[in-house]
XYZ file of C-alpha atoms in Angstrom:
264
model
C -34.510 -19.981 23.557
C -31.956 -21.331 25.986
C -28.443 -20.550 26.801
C -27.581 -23.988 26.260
C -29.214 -24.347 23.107
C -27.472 -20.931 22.139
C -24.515 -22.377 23.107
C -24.534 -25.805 21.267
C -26.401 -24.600 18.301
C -24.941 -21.337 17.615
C -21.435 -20.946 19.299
C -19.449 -21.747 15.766
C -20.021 -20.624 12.288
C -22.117 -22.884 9.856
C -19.323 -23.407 8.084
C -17.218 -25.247 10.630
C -17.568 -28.973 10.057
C -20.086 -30.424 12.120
C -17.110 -32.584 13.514
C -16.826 -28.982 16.030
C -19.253 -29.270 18.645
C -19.953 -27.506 21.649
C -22.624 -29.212 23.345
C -20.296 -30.920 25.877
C -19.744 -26.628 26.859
C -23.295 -26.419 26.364
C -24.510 -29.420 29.014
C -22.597 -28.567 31.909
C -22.327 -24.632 31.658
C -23.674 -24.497 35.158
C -21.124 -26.563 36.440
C -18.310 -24.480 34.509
C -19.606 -21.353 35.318
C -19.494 -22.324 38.546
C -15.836 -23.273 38.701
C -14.997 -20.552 36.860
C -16.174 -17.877 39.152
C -14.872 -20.099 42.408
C -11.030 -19.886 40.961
C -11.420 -16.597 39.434
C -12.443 -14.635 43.370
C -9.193 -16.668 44.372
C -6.786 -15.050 42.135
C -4.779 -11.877 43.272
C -6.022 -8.877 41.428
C -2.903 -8.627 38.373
C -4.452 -12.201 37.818
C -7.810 -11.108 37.818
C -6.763 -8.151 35.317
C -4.960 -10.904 32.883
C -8.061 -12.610 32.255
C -10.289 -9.759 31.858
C -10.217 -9.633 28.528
C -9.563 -12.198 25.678
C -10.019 -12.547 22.460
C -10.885 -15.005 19.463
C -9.590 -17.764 17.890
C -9.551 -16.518 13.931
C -9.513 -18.797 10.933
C -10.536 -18.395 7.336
C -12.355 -20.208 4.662
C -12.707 -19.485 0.919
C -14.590 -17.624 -0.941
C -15.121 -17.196 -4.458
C -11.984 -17.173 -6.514
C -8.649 -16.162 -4.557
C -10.434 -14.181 -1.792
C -10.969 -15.895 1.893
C -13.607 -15.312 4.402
C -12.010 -14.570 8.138
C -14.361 -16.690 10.535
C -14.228 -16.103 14.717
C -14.389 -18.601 17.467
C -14.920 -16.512 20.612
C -13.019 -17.087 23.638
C -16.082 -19.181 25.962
C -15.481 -17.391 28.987
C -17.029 -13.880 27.608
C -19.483 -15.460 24.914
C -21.056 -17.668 27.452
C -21.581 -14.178 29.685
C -23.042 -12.512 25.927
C -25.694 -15.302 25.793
C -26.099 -14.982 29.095
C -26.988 -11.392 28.809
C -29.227 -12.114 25.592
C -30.963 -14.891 26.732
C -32.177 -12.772 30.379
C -32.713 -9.394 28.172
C -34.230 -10.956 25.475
C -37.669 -8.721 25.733
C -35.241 -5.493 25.550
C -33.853 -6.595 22.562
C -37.023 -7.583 20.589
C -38.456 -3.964 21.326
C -35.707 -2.773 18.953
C -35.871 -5.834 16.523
C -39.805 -5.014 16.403
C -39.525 -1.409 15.068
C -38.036 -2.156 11.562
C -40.728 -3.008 9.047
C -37.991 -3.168 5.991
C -35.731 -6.472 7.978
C -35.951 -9.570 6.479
C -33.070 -10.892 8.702
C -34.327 -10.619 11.943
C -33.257 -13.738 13.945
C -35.905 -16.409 14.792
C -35.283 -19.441 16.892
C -34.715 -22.654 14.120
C -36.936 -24.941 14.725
C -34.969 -27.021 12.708
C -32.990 -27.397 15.350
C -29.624 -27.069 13.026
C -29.067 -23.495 14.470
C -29.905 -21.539 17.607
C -31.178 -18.648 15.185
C -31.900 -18.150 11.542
C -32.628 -15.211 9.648
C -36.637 -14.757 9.219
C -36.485 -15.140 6.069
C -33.732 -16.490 3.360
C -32.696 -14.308 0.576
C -34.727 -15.587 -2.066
C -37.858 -14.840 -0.250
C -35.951 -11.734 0.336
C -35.412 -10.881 -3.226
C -39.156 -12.041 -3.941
C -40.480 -9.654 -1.765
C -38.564 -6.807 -3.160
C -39.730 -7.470 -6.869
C -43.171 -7.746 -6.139
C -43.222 -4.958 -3.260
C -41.529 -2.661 -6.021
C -43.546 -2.915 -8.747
C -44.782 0.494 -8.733
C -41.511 2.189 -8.402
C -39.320 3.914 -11.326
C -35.998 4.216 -8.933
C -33.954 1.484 -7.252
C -30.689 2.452 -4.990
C -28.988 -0.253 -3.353
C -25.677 -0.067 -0.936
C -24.442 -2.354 1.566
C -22.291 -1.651 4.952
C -18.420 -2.167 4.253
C -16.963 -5.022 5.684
C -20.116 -4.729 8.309
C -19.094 -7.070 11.221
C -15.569 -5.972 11.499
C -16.671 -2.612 11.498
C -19.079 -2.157 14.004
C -18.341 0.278 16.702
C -19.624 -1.612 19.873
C -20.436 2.359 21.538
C -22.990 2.170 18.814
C -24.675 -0.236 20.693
C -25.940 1.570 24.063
C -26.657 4.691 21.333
C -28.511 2.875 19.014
C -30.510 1.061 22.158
C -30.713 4.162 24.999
C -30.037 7.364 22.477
C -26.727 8.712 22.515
C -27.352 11.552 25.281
C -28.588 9.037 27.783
C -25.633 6.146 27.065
C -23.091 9.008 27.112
C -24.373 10.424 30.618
C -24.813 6.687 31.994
C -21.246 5.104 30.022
C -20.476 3.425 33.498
C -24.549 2.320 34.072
C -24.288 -1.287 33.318
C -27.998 -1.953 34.016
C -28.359 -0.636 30.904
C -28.340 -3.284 28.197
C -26.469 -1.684 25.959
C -23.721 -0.900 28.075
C -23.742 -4.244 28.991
C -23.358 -5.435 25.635
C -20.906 -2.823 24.315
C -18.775 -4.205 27.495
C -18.987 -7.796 26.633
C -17.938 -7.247 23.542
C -14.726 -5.554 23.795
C -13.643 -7.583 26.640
C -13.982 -10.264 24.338
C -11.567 -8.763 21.556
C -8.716 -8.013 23.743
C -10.634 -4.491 24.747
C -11.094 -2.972 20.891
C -14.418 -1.442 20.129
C -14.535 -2.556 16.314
C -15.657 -5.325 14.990
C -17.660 -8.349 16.509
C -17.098 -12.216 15.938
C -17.966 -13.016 12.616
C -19.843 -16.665 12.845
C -21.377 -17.222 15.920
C -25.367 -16.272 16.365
C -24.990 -13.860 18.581
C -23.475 -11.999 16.294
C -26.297 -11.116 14.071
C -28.510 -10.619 16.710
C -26.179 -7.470 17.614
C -25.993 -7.082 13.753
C -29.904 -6.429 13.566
C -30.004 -4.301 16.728
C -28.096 -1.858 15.167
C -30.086 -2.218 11.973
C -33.282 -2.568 12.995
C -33.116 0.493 14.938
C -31.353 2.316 11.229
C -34.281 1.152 9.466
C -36.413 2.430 12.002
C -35.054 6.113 11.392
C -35.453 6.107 8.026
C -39.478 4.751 8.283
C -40.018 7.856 9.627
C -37.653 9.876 8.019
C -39.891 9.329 4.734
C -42.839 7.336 5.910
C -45.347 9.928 3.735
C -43.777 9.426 0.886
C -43.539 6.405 -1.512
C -40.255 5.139 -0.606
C -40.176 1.242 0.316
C -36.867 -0.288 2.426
C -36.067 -4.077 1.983
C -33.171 -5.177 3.779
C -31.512 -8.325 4.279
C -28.391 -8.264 7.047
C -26.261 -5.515 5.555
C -27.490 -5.138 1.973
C -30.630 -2.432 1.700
C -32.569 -1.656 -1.320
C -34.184 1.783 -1.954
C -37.062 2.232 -3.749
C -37.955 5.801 -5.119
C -40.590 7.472 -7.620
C -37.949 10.459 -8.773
C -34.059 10.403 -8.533
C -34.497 13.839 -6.159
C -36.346 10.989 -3.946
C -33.611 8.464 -4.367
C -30.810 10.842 -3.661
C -32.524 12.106 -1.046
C -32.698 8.869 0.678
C -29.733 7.714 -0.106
C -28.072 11.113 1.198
C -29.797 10.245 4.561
C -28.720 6.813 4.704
C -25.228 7.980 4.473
C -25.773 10.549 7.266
C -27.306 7.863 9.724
C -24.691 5.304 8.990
C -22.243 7.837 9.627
C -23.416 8.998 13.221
C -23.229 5.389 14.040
C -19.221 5.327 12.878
C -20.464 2.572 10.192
C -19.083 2.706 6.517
C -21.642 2.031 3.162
């Protein structure tokens, strides 16, 4: 993966009509970072402070009946530094995308070329697997994360990636990836830390950090017992032998949502 293909493939939400492009962005990013930073080290500090932060464009689209769908278009000067960061850390990231065993979401380049990333899997492979890999089970508990992209707590991140005692005694360190990523992030929505851009790619690669590393947890929470994970984005089945196992679980789930300020 690029940054420019990242940029031209998976800047705006599918659901934008393909009218929207951003590979003119895409094909001379060099050149625009470049003029970016030259004017920016020009500009007195209060200047400098204005456009430290931004944040998106929002729009909606509907859903079914009455209900709409709120979409993001990130401002380009701090979602060109995210897939920046992304593209250079990549190897960091796919440490923590590697330990889940329960994601069927992970990103994966499409080599369809349509998007820069895709889910691993679609959701009817998703709900295929689950059938099958459940067979054997008498229990089923399933939740989901409420309203999961607008409520993710962008601290989370360097937690999630570096343990919270080691992101709490290095906040300022932004060598760490995390950091770095918590940082983008709220620069990019006007300095909050809730809620990322719903649309763009990048966005469920930070998605599946966080819940890669939450499935993770509960592998070995209950990895001798019969207890099977499927997961696709937000929406996690449970499979259990007893209710005591189910509620158990589910109890736990709760718990590690909860020290990641995330809502089922």
């Amino acid at each position: 993966m690029t940054e420019q293909k990242l940029i031209e493939k998976g800047y705006f939400a599918k659901e934008l009509p393909p009218q929207f492009v951003t590979y003119p962005l895409a094909n001379k990013l060099s050149t625009i970072n470049a003029a970016w930073n030259s004017r920016l080290s020009s500009l007195t500090k209060p200047r400098k402070q204005f456009f430290s932060e931004t944040k998106s464009t929002i729009y909606n689209i509907p859903k079914v009946g009455l209900s709409r769908r709120v979409i993001s278009i990130p401002n380009p000067v701090h979602q060109t530094n995210l897939v920046e960061t992304i593209i250079n850390r990549w190897n960091e990231i796919d440490l923590i995308l590697t330990k889940s065993n329960s994601s069927y979401s992970k990103p994966k380049e499409d080599l369809q070329n349509t998007r820069a990333y895709v889910t691993e899997h679609n959701f009817t492979s998703f709900k295929r697997a689950r059938f099958i890999g459940s067979f054997d089970n008498y229990h089923q508990v399933k939740s989901d994360i409420s309203k999961f992209y607008g409520s993710i707590y962008t601290h989370s991140i360097p937690w999630i990636m570096h343990t919270k005692p080691v992101a709490k005694i290095n906040r300022a360190d932004n060598t760490l990836i995390g950091n770095l990523l918590d940082k983008i992030l709220r620069t990019g929505n006007s300095g909050q830390t809730v809620g990322i851009p719903v649309g763009p790619d990048t966005s469920l690669i930070i998605a599946e950090i966080i819940n890669c590393e939450i499935d993770n947890i509960l592998q070995n929470k209950f990895k001798s017992n019969n207890i099977k994970f499927f997961r696709y984005i937000d929406d996690i089945y449970i499979y259990c032998d007893s209710y005591t196992e189910a509620e158990q679980a589910f109890k736990f789930y709760q718990k590690t949502l909860s020290e990641y300020q995330l809502e089922y």
